[in-house]
Structure formats: structure tokens, C-alpha cells
Amino acid sequence: MNASPTSEARLGTMIRTWRDRLPPSAAALPVGRARRAVGLRREELAELAGVSVDYVVRLEQGRATTPSESVAASLARALQLSNAERDHLYRLAHLAAPADDAISDHIPPGVHRVLTRLGDVAAAVFAADWQLIWWNRGWAALLDDPSSWPPRLRNFARSRFPTDADTPRLARWPVTETDRAATDAAVVSDLRRATGRFPRDTRLADLIRGLSAGNPRFAELWATGAVAAHREDHKTVHHPEIGPIAVDCDTLTDGDSELKIVIMSAVPGSPDETKLRLATIAGVPMAAARQ
């Protein structure tokens, strides 16, 4: 009787299966006429997941068997796995699947499909703790490409309430708001709301502990005890090449996972819409976040 395949072999097999079934169009990748692969190429998966091509090869061949939790999460996002498939990937990698009371960085396939059809609109996805987990070409063009920062530091709350001079800003150039104080309060009250939904999440607890100790403005707002969701804002992005671009910033929340889909758009037919489109054309060709 043949022995059953090991989990390491099944991990490689499943990654190949999921890669083969995902058409490049679903990941907003170009489809060339000479293309022979129906699904994603290994280098495309590597780019989307933020790992090396060699590492993808070793995973699929069973020579790499213990991806980290962050790599597993990135692979699940890049492959657009369902929650059940994501959990199966974690188990094959000998990792504990994300608990229901933990903040999820997973983007459901349906949300992925909607995001890839937004065109010139600048869009990004944040987890419940305002951790940036995905962005499109329009976002990178409007605010600059966040991939140069380590994943841990790609957090909007950390960017908004810096604890030292080295805290990275998710926008590399100035962004002004109609009412900055109101937006500050909205972000903090949204984080407090997240603590009610994810009371045992250590990443969220560490974030709040660090901001409370290191940023007096955050500590002041946190002490008010306000609970609310951050939904909309009006911003002016002072782009270094295009000039000021006025945009509406809307935040949509995706179900129980509390993913925040942030969309920046300009008034149709306005000069700002033209400038937003010009910024996108001149920007970098990003398709997804790297982790």
C-alpha cells in the first residue's frame, strides 16, 4: 500500500493547484498573446505575495515546508483563497488557522474581484487595526508606493499618530483635510470599536499600547472613550508633479472581518478628476501589496 502524501507534499500540490486556477485577469495582470499558462506564473505569484520566485519553486517542490504566518497570509491573499482554503493552507504549513476573535488580513475573493475593477480610482484595504494589506496602482500613484516600508510599519494609525521621528508616513507628500481634528478622533474611536470586536487580538493591543505611551494626542483621544466608525473624509493631496488634487475619501467595511476598503475619488468631470487620472498614468505599476 502506498503511503499517504505528507503535508509538505500536499502544501506544494495545493499551491500549484490554486495558482493554476487563478487567471491573471483576476489579479489585474496583463494577458499576453504568447502566454501558455492558464493560471498565474510562478513569478507572478511571487510578485503578488512579496516573496522570491525561488521560494515559490521550493514551496511547490516540497523543499520549503514551514512558511511563516505572514508569508502564508500573503500567499492566501495573492491566490485569492476562500476562508476555508486559507485555513487549509495554514494547517498544511503547520500553522494555527486564524481564530475568529483575531484580526484577519485575508481579503475574500469576491472583494478582490471588485477591487481589480476599480480602474483609475485609488483604493486600498486595511485590516481592523488600520494595517495596510493591499493597495492598487492608483493608490501608489496618488500617495506613493508603500512597499518600501516594512509590513509592520504600514499602519494608518501609526502613521497618523507617530511615536518618534522615524515613524514612516503612508503618504510621502502633504495631505490636508477639511477637519483634521475630527478625522483624528474618528480613527481613534474606530480603533476602540475594534477592541470590542477583537478583545484578545495581540497585534491590536500592542498597537494601542504603543500609541498611548508614545503619542500624547492619541492618548488624549483614547481617554475620551468614544466609540464610532471612520466612514468618510475630504482631502487635498499635494502631489509633487501634478499639484493639489481634491479627493473624497470613503471607507467601506467588509462584514465580520472589519476590513476597511478605502477609496479616493474626485468629482466626475472636474479638473481634480483629470489630475487624479494623470497621477495614475505617471505612477508606478503596482497591482497588490507585498508582504
PDB file of C-alpha atoms in Angstrom:
ATOM      1  CA  MET A   1       0.000   0.000   0.000  1.00  0.00           C
ATOM      2  CA  ASN A   2       1.363   3.420  -0.913  1.00  0.00           C
ATOM      3  CA  ALA A   3       1.890   5.818   1.938  1.00  0.00           C
ATOM      4  CA  SER A   4      -0.301   8.893   2.016  1.00  0.00           C
ATOM      5  CA  PRO A   5       1.417  12.094   0.885  1.00  0.00           C
ATOM      6  CA  THR A   6       2.987  14.186   3.594  1.00  0.00           C
ATOM      7  CA  SER A   7       1.553  17.568   4.500  1.00  0.00           C
ATOM      8  CA  GLU A   8       4.654  19.166   2.967  1.00  0.00           C
ATOM      9  CA  ALA A   9       3.927  17.489  -0.388  1.00  0.00           C
ATOM     10  CA  ARG A  10       0.243  18.372  -0.143  1.00  0.00           C
ATOM     11  CA  LEU A  11       1.185  22.006   0.563  1.00  0.00           C
ATOM     12  CA  GLY A  12       3.177  22.235  -2.673  1.00  0.00           C
ATOM     13  CA  THR A  13       0.463  20.454  -4.631  1.00  0.00           C
ATOM     14  CA  MET A  14      -2.249  22.757  -3.333  1.00  0.00           C
ATOM     15  CA  ILE A  15      -0.233  25.912  -4.062  1.00  0.00           C
ATOM     16  CA  ARG A  16       0.259  24.721  -7.657  1.00  0.00           C
ATOM     17  CA  THR A  17      -3.439  23.862  -7.950  1.00  0.00           C
ATOM     18  CA  TRP A  18      -4.564  27.247  -6.637  1.00  0.00           C
ATOM     19  CA  ARG A  19      -2.006  29.050  -8.830  1.00  0.00           C
ATOM     20  CA  ASP A  20      -3.150  27.192 -11.948  1.00  0.00           C
ATOM     21  CA  ARG A  21      -6.822  28.012 -11.406  1.00  0.00           C
ATOM     22  CA  LEU A  22      -6.379  31.787 -10.936  1.00  0.00           C
ATOM     23  CA  PRO A  23      -6.423  33.651 -14.270  1.00  0.00           C
ATOM     24  CA  PRO A  24      -4.086  36.657 -14.455  1.00  0.00           C
ATOM     25  CA  SER A  25      -7.047  38.905 -15.217  1.00  0.00           C
ATOM     26  CA  ALA A  26      -8.439  38.168 -11.732  1.00  0.00           C
ATOM     27  CA  ALA A  27      -5.267  39.673 -10.254  1.00  0.00           C
ATOM     28  CA  ALA A  28      -5.299  42.665 -12.640  1.00  0.00           C
ATOM     29  CA  LEU A  29      -2.296  41.282 -14.541  1.00  0.00           C
ATOM     30  CA  PRO A  30      -1.894  41.644 -18.341  1.00  0.00           C
ATOM     31  CA  VAL A  31      -2.598  38.638 -20.546  1.00  0.00           C
ATOM     32  CA  GLY A  32      -0.170  38.317 -23.449  1.00  0.00           C
ATOM     33  CA  ARG A  33      -0.908  36.501 -26.696  1.00  0.00           C
ATOM     34  CA  ALA A  34       2.084  34.185 -26.286  1.00  0.00           C
ATOM     35  CA  ARG A  35       1.012  33.115 -22.823  1.00  0.00           C
ATOM     36  CA  ARG A  36       0.836  29.326 -22.366  1.00  0.00           C
ATOM     37  CA  ALA A  37      -0.046  29.194 -18.655  1.00  0.00           C
ATOM     38  CA  VAL A  38      -3.777  29.347 -17.962  1.00  0.00           C
ATOM     39  CA  GLY A  39      -3.287  30.496 -14.389  1.00  0.00           C
ATOM     40  CA  LEU A  40      -0.630  32.588 -12.688  1.00  0.00           C
ATOM     41  CA  ARG A  41       3.020  32.056 -13.486  1.00  0.00           C
ATOM     42  CA  ARG A  42       5.331  31.392 -10.558  1.00  0.00           C
ATOM     43  CA  GLU A  43       6.954  34.798 -10.935  1.00  0.00           C
ATOM     44  CA  GLU A  44       3.535  36.466 -10.885  1.00  0.00           C
ATOM     45  CA  LEU A  45       2.554  34.694  -7.672  1.00  0.00           C
ATOM     46  CA  ALA A  46       5.912  35.638  -6.173  1.00  0.00           C
ATOM     47  CA  GLU A  47       5.363  39.294  -7.102  1.00  0.00           C
ATOM     48  CA  LEU A  48       1.843  39.383  -5.696  1.00  0.00           C
ATOM     49  CA  ALA A  49       2.847  37.631  -2.463  1.00  0.00           C
ATOM     50  CA  GLY A  50       6.073  39.581  -1.965  1.00  0.00           C
ATOM     51  CA  VAL A  51       8.371  36.545  -1.921  1.00  0.00           C
ATOM     52  CA  SER A  52      11.116  35.337  -4.241  1.00  0.00           C
ATOM     53  CA  VAL A  53      10.422  33.127  -7.258  1.00  0.00           C
ATOM     54  CA  ASP A  54      12.923  30.632  -5.861  1.00  0.00           C
ATOM     55  CA  TYR A  55      10.891  30.404  -2.652  1.00  0.00           C
ATOM     56  CA  VAL A  56       7.694  29.678  -4.604  1.00  0.00           C
ATOM     57  CA  VAL A  57       9.562  26.930  -6.504  1.00  0.00           C
ATOM     58  CA  ARG A  58      10.844  25.402  -3.261  1.00  0.00           C
ATOM     59  CA  LEU A  59       7.360  25.512  -1.728  1.00  0.00           C
ATOM     60  CA  GLU A  60       5.795  23.789  -4.727  1.00  0.00           C
ATOM     61  CA  GLN A  61       8.540  21.149  -4.823  1.00  0.00           C
ATOM     62  CA  GLY A  62       8.239  20.450  -1.102  1.00  0.00           C
ATOM     63  CA  ARG A  63      11.755  21.701  -0.314  1.00  0.00           C
ATOM     64  CA  ALA A  64      10.418  24.622   1.748  1.00  0.00           C
ATOM     65  CA  THR A  65       7.869  23.351   4.242  1.00  0.00           C
ATOM     66  CA  THR A  66       7.472  25.922   7.000  1.00  0.00           C
ATOM     67  CA  PRO A  67       6.384  29.318   5.641  1.00  0.00           C
ATOM     68  CA  SER A  68       5.883  31.955   8.296  1.00  0.00           C
ATOM     69  CA  GLU A  69       2.433  33.145   9.256  1.00  0.00           C
ATOM     70  CA  SER A  70       2.945  36.410   7.353  1.00  0.00           C
ATOM     71  CA  VAL A  71       4.035  34.542   4.207  1.00  0.00           C
ATOM     72  CA  ALA A  72       1.069  32.174   4.491  1.00  0.00           C
ATOM     73  CA  ALA A  73      -1.259  35.171   4.785  1.00  0.00           C
ATOM     74  CA  SER A  74       0.358  36.819   1.756  1.00  0.00           C
ATOM     75  CA  LEU A  75       0.036  33.632  -0.304  1.00  0.00           C
ATOM     76  CA  ALA A  76      -3.625  33.292   0.673  1.00  0.00           C
ATOM     77  CA  ARG A  77      -4.304  36.875  -0.439  1.00  0.00           C
ATOM     78  CA  ALA A  78      -2.347  36.519  -3.671  1.00  0.00           C
ATOM     79  CA  LEU A  79      -4.130  33.259  -4.537  1.00  0.00           C
ATOM     80  CA  GLN A  80      -7.493  34.771  -3.556  1.00  0.00           C
ATOM     81  CA  LEU A  81      -8.373  31.827  -1.322  1.00  0.00           C
ATOM     82  CA  SER A  82     -11.669  31.490   0.490  1.00  0.00           C
ATOM     83  CA  ASN A  83     -11.563  31.428   4.300  1.00  0.00           C
ATOM     84  CA  ALA A  84     -11.795  27.621   4.297  1.00  0.00           C
ATOM     85  CA  GLU A  85      -8.966  27.350   1.753  1.00  0.00           C
ATOM     86  CA  ARG A  86      -6.861  29.823   3.726  1.00  0.00           C
ATOM     87  CA  ASP A  87      -7.334  27.730   6.873  1.00  0.00           C
ATOM     88  CA  HIS A  88      -6.346  24.587   4.913  1.00  0.00           C
ATOM     89  CA  LEU A  89      -3.182  26.338   3.723  1.00  0.00           C
ATOM     90  CA  TYR A  90      -2.318  27.222   7.320  1.00  0.00           C
ATOM     91  CA  ARG A  91      -2.823  23.659   8.524  1.00  0.00           C
ATOM     92  CA  LEU A  92      -0.663  22.227   5.715  1.00  0.00           C
ATOM     93  CA  ALA A  93       2.037  24.715   6.737  1.00  0.00           C
ATOM     94  CA  HIS A  94       1.774  23.539  10.370  1.00  0.00           C
ATOM     95  CA  LEU A  95       0.330  26.878  11.437  1.00  0.00           C
ATOM     96  CA  ALA A  96      -2.721  27.588  13.553  1.00  0.00           C
ATOM     97  CA  ALA A  97      -5.534  28.967  11.415  1.00  0.00           C
ATOM     98  CA  PRO A  98      -6.602  32.499  12.389  1.00  0.00           C
ATOM     99  CA  ALA A  99      -9.088  32.406  15.245  1.00  0.00           C
ATOM    100  CA  ASP A 100     -12.493  34.025  14.930  1.00  0.00           C
ATOM    101  CA  ASP A 101     -11.561  36.579  17.572  1.00  0.00           C
ATOM    102  CA  ALA A 102      -8.297  37.580  15.861  1.00  0.00           C
ATOM    103  CA  ILE A 103      -7.969  40.363  13.314  1.00  0.00           C
ATOM    104  CA  SER A 104      -7.845  38.949   9.809  1.00  0.00           C
ATOM    105  CA  ASP A 105      -5.630  40.183   6.974  1.00  0.00           C
ATOM    106  CA  HIS A 106      -7.460  37.945   4.493  1.00  0.00           C
ATOM    107  CA  ILE A 107      -9.298  39.533   1.555  1.00  0.00           C
ATOM    108  CA  PRO A 108     -12.175  37.363   0.251  1.00  0.00           C
ATOM    109  CA  PRO A 109     -12.078  36.511  -3.482  1.00  0.00           C
ATOM    110  CA  GLY A 110     -15.260  38.497  -4.195  1.00  0.00           C
ATOM    111  CA  VAL A 111     -13.737  41.623  -2.688  1.00  0.00           C
ATOM    112  CA  HIS A 112     -10.583  41.037  -4.758  1.00  0.00           C
ATOM    113  CA  ARG A 113     -12.649  40.918  -7.934  1.00  0.00           C
ATOM    114  CA  VAL A 114     -14.380  44.198  -7.090  1.00  0.00           C
ATOM    115  CA  LEU A 115     -11.080  45.888  -6.265  1.00  0.00           C
ATOM    116  CA  THR A 116      -9.459  44.901  -9.561  1.00  0.00           C
ATOM    117  CA  ARG A 117     -12.316  46.546 -11.464  1.00  0.00           C
ATOM    118  CA  LEU A 118     -11.989  49.990  -9.929  1.00  0.00           C
ATOM    119  CA  GLY A 119      -9.839  51.346 -12.752  1.00  0.00           C
ATOM    120  CA  ASP A 120      -8.259  54.729 -12.054  1.00  0.00           C
ATOM    121  CA  VAL A 121      -9.776  55.036  -8.585  1.00  0.00           C
ATOM    122  CA  ALA A 122      -7.184  54.996  -5.796  1.00  0.00           C
ATOM    123  CA  ALA A 123      -8.077  52.143  -3.458  1.00  0.00           C
ATOM    124  CA  ALA A 124      -6.526  50.330  -0.512  1.00  0.00           C
ATOM    125  CA  VAL A 125      -7.603  47.732   2.029  1.00  0.00           C
ATOM    126  CA  PHE A 126      -6.837  47.990   5.730  1.00  0.00           C
ATOM    127  CA  ALA A 127      -7.391  45.406   8.450  1.00  0.00           C
ATOM    128  CA  ALA A 128      -9.482  46.235  11.513  1.00  0.00           C
ATOM    129  CA  ASP A 129      -6.424  47.762  13.224  1.00  0.00           C
ATOM    130  CA  TRP A 130      -5.718  50.005  10.193  1.00  0.00           C
ATOM    131  CA  GLN A 131      -2.893  47.777   8.994  1.00  0.00           C
ATOM    132  CA  LEU A 132      -2.449  48.315   5.249  1.00  0.00           C
ATOM    133  CA  ILE A 133      -2.733  44.933   3.497  1.00  0.00           C
ATOM    134  CA  TRP A 134      -3.454  45.785  -0.163  1.00  0.00           C
ATOM    135  CA  TRP A 135      -3.326  48.760  -2.494  1.00  0.00           C
ATOM    136  CA  ASN A 136      -3.687  49.343  -6.206  1.00  0.00           C
ATOM    137  CA  ARG A 137      -1.723  51.305  -8.785  1.00  0.00           C
ATOM    138  CA  GLY A 138      -3.911  54.371  -8.307  1.00  0.00           C
ATOM    139  CA  TRP A 139      -3.198  54.467  -4.569  1.00  0.00           C
ATOM    140  CA  ALA A 140       0.555  54.135  -5.081  1.00  0.00           C
ATOM    141  CA  ALA A 141       0.476  56.881  -7.725  1.00  0.00           C
ATOM    142  CA  LEU A 142      -1.558  59.279  -5.604  1.00  0.00           C
ATOM    143  CA  LEU A 143       0.228  58.840  -2.259  1.00  0.00           C
ATOM    144  CA  ASP A 144       3.451  56.989  -3.255  1.00  0.00           C
ATOM    145  CA  ASP A 145       4.265  53.300  -3.132  1.00  0.00           C
ATOM    146  CA  PRO A 146       4.162  51.931   0.464  1.00  0.00           C
ATOM    147  CA  SER A 147       6.147  48.781  -0.375  1.00  0.00           C
ATOM    148  CA  SER A 148       9.436  50.383   0.700  1.00  0.00           C
ATOM    149  CA  TRP A 149       8.297  50.300   4.347  1.00  0.00           C
ATOM    150  CA  PRO A 150       8.447  47.061   6.399  1.00  0.00           C
ATOM    151  CA  PRO A 151       4.967  45.479   6.626  1.00  0.00           C
ATOM    152  CA  ARG A 152       4.723  46.106  10.374  1.00  0.00           C
ATOM    153  CA  LEU A 153       5.015  49.845   9.829  1.00  0.00           C
ATOM    154  CA  ARG A 154       2.336  50.078   7.105  1.00  0.00           C
ATOM    155  CA  ASN A 155      -0.321  51.179   9.554  1.00  0.00           C
ATOM    156  CA  PHE A 156      -2.507  54.251   9.093  1.00  0.00           C
ATOM    157  CA  ALA A 157      -2.974  54.854  12.831  1.00  0.00           C
ATOM    158  CA  ARG A 158       0.771  54.568  13.424  1.00  0.00           C
ATOM    159  CA  SER A 159       1.372  56.952  10.520  1.00  0.00           C
ATOM    160  CA  ARG A 160      -1.218  59.427  11.806  1.00  0.00           C
ATOM    161  CA  PHE A 161      -0.017  59.341  15.423  1.00  0.00           C
ATOM    162  CA  PRO A 162       3.776  58.929  15.153  1.00  0.00           C
ATOM    163  CA  THR A 163       5.686  57.976  18.276  1.00  0.00           C
ATOM    164  CA  ASP A 164       9.102  59.169  17.061  1.00  0.00           C
ATOM    165  CA  ALA A 165      10.753  60.984  14.190  1.00  0.00           C
ATOM    166  CA  ASP A 166      11.422  57.717  12.333  1.00  0.00           C
ATOM    167  CA  THR A 167       7.781  56.650  12.141  1.00  0.00           C
ATOM    168  CA  PRO A 168       7.011  56.269   8.409  1.00  0.00           C
ATOM    169  CA  ARG A 169       4.182  58.192   6.778  1.00  0.00           C
ATOM    170  CA  LEU A 170       1.985  56.295   4.346  1.00  0.00           C
ATOM    171  CA  ALA A 171       1.741  59.464   2.241  1.00  0.00           C
ATOM    172  CA  ARG A 172       5.162  60.746   1.167  1.00  0.00           C
ATOM    173  CA  TRP A 173       3.867  64.242   0.382  1.00  0.00           C
ATOM    174  CA  PRO A 174       1.492  66.564   2.252  1.00  0.00           C
ATOM    175  CA  VAL A 175      -2.173  65.643   2.584  1.00  0.00           C
ATOM    176  CA  THR A 176      -4.539  68.190   4.141  1.00  0.00           C
ATOM    177  CA  GLU A 177      -8.078  67.589   5.381  1.00  0.00           C
ATOM    178  CA  THR A 178     -11.210  69.645   5.851  1.00  0.00           C
ATOM    179  CA  ASP A 179     -11.252  68.866   9.582  1.00  0.00           C
ATOM    180  CA  ARG A 180      -8.106  67.128  10.803  1.00  0.00           C
ATOM    181  CA  ALA A 181      -9.230  67.060  14.429  1.00  0.00           C
ATOM    182  CA  ALA A 182     -12.441  65.259  13.501  1.00  0.00           C
ATOM    183  CA  THR A 183     -10.532  62.685  11.457  1.00  0.00           C
ATOM    184  CA  ASP A 184      -8.077  62.106  14.315  1.00  0.00           C
ATOM    185  CA  ALA A 185     -10.969  61.454  16.669  1.00  0.00           C
ATOM    186  CA  ALA A 186     -12.694  59.173  14.154  1.00  0.00           C
ATOM    187  CA  VAL A 187      -9.615  56.973  13.700  1.00  0.00           C
ATOM    188  CA  VAL A 188      -9.106  56.579  17.452  1.00  0.00           C
ATOM    189  CA  SER A 189     -12.767  55.843  18.144  1.00  0.00           C
ATOM    190  CA  ASP A 190     -12.722  53.289  15.312  1.00  0.00           C
ATOM    191  CA  LEU A 191      -9.768  51.539  16.964  1.00  0.00           C
ATOM    192  CA  ARG A 192     -11.691  51.420  20.245  1.00  0.00           C
ATOM    193  CA  ARG A 193     -14.589  49.837  18.380  1.00  0.00           C
ATOM    194  CA  ALA A 194     -12.145  47.221  17.067  1.00  0.00           C
ATOM    195  CA  THR A 195     -11.134  46.305  20.634  1.00  0.00           C
ATOM    196  CA  GLY A 196     -14.735  45.336  21.306  1.00  0.00           C
ATOM    197  CA  ARG A 197     -14.838  43.098  18.232  1.00  0.00           C
ATOM    198  CA  PHE A 198     -11.341  41.616  18.753  1.00  0.00           C
ATOM    199  CA  PRO A 199     -10.706  41.842  22.515  1.00  0.00           C
ATOM    200  CA  ARG A 200      -7.920  39.219  22.536  1.00  0.00           C
ATOM    201  CA  ASP A 201      -6.006  40.296  19.436  1.00  0.00           C
ATOM    202  CA  THR A 202      -2.396  40.887  20.481  1.00  0.00           C
ATOM    203  CA  ARG A 203      -1.438  42.975  17.431  1.00  0.00           C
ATOM    204  CA  LEU A 204      -4.234  45.441  18.152  1.00  0.00           C
ATOM    205  CA  ALA A 205      -3.388  45.541  21.862  1.00  0.00           C
ATOM    206  CA  ASP A 206       0.311  46.183  21.124  1.00  0.00           C
ATOM    207  CA  LEU A 207      -0.582  48.976  18.691  1.00  0.00           C
ATOM    208  CA  ILE A 208      -2.823  50.783  21.169  1.00  0.00           C
ATOM    209  CA  ARG A 209      -0.343  50.321  24.000  1.00  0.00           C
ATOM    210  CA  GLY A 210       2.472  51.781  21.925  1.00  0.00           C
ATOM    211  CA  LEU A 211       0.479  54.747  20.621  1.00  0.00           C
ATOM    212  CA  SER A 212      -0.919  55.549  24.074  1.00  0.00           C
ATOM    213  CA  ALA A 213       2.587  55.615  25.548  1.00  0.00           C
ATOM    214  CA  GLY A 214       4.296  57.384  22.658  1.00  0.00           C
ATOM    215  CA  ASN A 215       1.823  59.940  21.274  1.00  0.00           C
ATOM    216  CA  PRO A 216       0.106  62.432  23.631  1.00  0.00           C
ATOM    217  CA  ARG A 217      -2.585  63.303  21.082  1.00  0.00           C
ATOM    218  CA  PHE A 218      -3.588  59.657  20.719  1.00  0.00           C
ATOM    219  CA  ALA A 219      -3.578  59.178  24.491  1.00  0.00           C
ATOM    220  CA  GLU A 220      -5.817  62.227  24.915  1.00  0.00           C
ATOM    221  CA  LEU A 221      -8.348  60.999  22.365  1.00  0.00           C
ATOM    222  CA  TRP A 222      -8.241  57.433  23.680  1.00  0.00           C
ATOM    223  CA  ALA A 223      -9.085  58.684  27.160  1.00  0.00           C
ATOM    224  CA  THR A 224     -12.397  60.098  25.916  1.00  0.00           C
ATOM    225  CA  GLY A 225     -13.758  56.567  25.435  1.00  0.00           C
ATOM    226  CA  ALA A 226     -15.547  57.440  22.187  1.00  0.00           C
ATOM    227  CA  VAL A 227     -16.676  54.512  20.016  1.00  0.00           C
ATOM    228  CA  ALA A 228     -17.509  55.032  16.330  1.00  0.00           C
ATOM    229  CA  ALA A 229     -16.511  54.058  12.796  1.00  0.00           C
ATOM    230  CA  HIS A 230     -14.493  56.203  10.390  1.00  0.00           C
ATOM    231  CA  ARG A 231     -16.576  56.489   7.205  1.00  0.00           C
ATOM    232  CA  GLU A 232     -15.703  59.492   5.037  1.00  0.00           C
ATOM    233  CA  ASP A 233     -13.420  62.467   4.696  1.00  0.00           C
ATOM    234  CA  HIS A 234     -12.388  65.126   2.177  1.00  0.00           C
ATOM    235  CA  LYS A 235      -8.685  65.514   1.465  1.00  0.00           C
ATOM    236  CA  THR A 236      -6.336  67.504  -0.726  1.00  0.00           C
ATOM    237  CA  VAL A 237      -3.269  65.609  -1.860  1.00  0.00           C
ATOM    238  CA  HIS A 238      -0.382  67.931  -2.710  1.00  0.00           C
ATOM    239  CA  HIS A 239       1.192  65.792  -5.409  1.00  0.00           C
ATOM    240  CA  PRO A 240       4.796  66.835  -6.239  1.00  0.00           C
ATOM    241  CA  GLU A 241       4.292  66.514 -10.011  1.00  0.00           C
ATOM    242  CA  ILE A 242       0.574  67.126 -10.594  1.00  0.00           C
ATOM    243  CA  GLY A 243      -0.130  69.711  -7.905  1.00  0.00           C
ATOM    244  CA  PRO A 244      -3.044  69.757  -5.419  1.00  0.00           C
ATOM    245  CA  ILE A 245      -5.733  67.140  -6.044  1.00  0.00           C
ATOM    246  CA  ALA A 246      -9.007  67.354  -4.094  1.00  0.00           C
ATOM    247  CA  VAL A 247     -10.484  63.924  -3.415  1.00  0.00           C
ATOM    248  CA  ASP A 248     -13.347  62.382  -1.478  1.00  0.00           C
ATOM    249  CA  CYS A 249     -12.170  59.603   0.817  1.00  0.00           C
ATOM    250  CA  ASP A 250     -14.808  56.967   1.587  1.00  0.00           C
ATOM    251  CA  THR A 251     -14.386  53.952   3.860  1.00  0.00           C
ATOM    252  CA  LEU A 252     -16.448  50.794   3.359  1.00  0.00           C
ATOM    253  CA  THR A 253     -16.378  47.953   5.888  1.00  0.00           C
ATOM    254  CA  ASP A 254     -16.484  44.304   4.832  1.00  0.00           C
ATOM    255  CA  GLY A 255     -18.579  42.151   7.177  1.00  0.00           C
ATOM    256  CA  ASP A 256     -17.389  40.449  10.359  1.00  0.00           C
ATOM    257  CA  SER A 257     -13.694  40.716   9.459  1.00  0.00           C
ATOM    258  CA  GLU A 258     -13.984  44.510   9.668  1.00  0.00           C
ATOM    259  CA  LEU A 259     -11.794  45.027   6.608  1.00  0.00           C
ATOM    260  CA  LYS A 260     -11.747  48.699   5.626  1.00  0.00           C
ATOM    261  CA  ILE A 261     -11.889  49.403   1.907  1.00  0.00           C
ATOM    262  CA  VAL A 262     -10.717  52.987   1.426  1.00  0.00           C
ATOM    263  CA  ILE A 263     -11.484  54.640  -1.900  1.00  0.00           C
ATOM    264  CA  MET A 264     -10.261  58.057  -3.015  1.00  0.00           C
ATOM    265  CA  SER A 265     -12.066  59.593  -5.970  1.00  0.00           C
ATOM    266  CA  ALA A 266     -12.588  63.025  -7.485  1.00  0.00           C
ATOM    267  CA  VAL A 267     -15.803  64.710  -8.609  1.00  0.00           C
ATOM    268  CA  PRO A 268     -16.671  63.419 -12.109  1.00  0.00           C
ATOM    269  CA  GLY A 269     -15.835  65.908 -14.855  1.00  0.00           C
ATOM    270  CA  SER A 270     -13.826  68.138 -12.533  1.00  0.00           C
ATOM    271  CA  PRO A 271     -10.208  69.301 -13.018  1.00  0.00           C
ATOM    272  CA  ASP A 272      -9.338  67.160  -9.989  1.00  0.00           C
ATOM    273  CA  GLU A 273     -10.571  64.034 -11.779  1.00  0.00           C
ATOM    274  CA  THR A 274      -8.250  64.876 -14.681  1.00  0.00           C
ATOM    275  CA  LYS A 275      -5.322  65.410 -12.315  1.00  0.00           C
ATOM    276  CA  LEU A 276      -6.078  62.159 -10.494  1.00  0.00           C
ATOM    277  CA  ARG A 277      -6.025  60.315 -13.816  1.00  0.00           C
ATOM    278  CA  LEU A 278      -2.740  61.997 -14.779  1.00  0.00           C
ATOM    279  CA  ALA A 279      -1.200  60.991 -11.456  1.00  0.00           C
ATOM    280  CA  THR A 280      -2.242  57.390 -12.060  1.00  0.00           C
ATOM    281  CA  ILE A 281      -0.792  57.357 -15.572  1.00  0.00           C
ATOM    282  CA  ALA A 282       2.504  58.748 -14.293  1.00  0.00           C
ATOM    283  CA  GLY A 283       2.611  56.447 -11.261  1.00  0.00           C
ATOM    284  CA  VAL A 284       4.270  53.119 -10.604  1.00  0.00           C
ATOM    285  CA  PRO A 285       2.691  49.887 -11.943  1.00  0.00           C
ATOM    286  CA  MET A 286       1.617  48.410  -8.625  1.00  0.00           C
ATOM    287  CA  ALA A 287      -1.086  45.708  -8.534  1.00  0.00           C
ATOM    288  CA  ALA A 288      -1.034  44.485  -4.934  1.00  0.00           C
ATOM    289  CA  ALA A 289       0.727  44.935  -1.625  1.00  0.00           C
ATOM    290  CA  ARG A 290       3.898  42.993  -0.934  1.00  0.00           C
ATOM    291  CA  GLN A 291       4.441  41.339   2.416  1.00  0.00           C
TER     292      GLN A 291
END
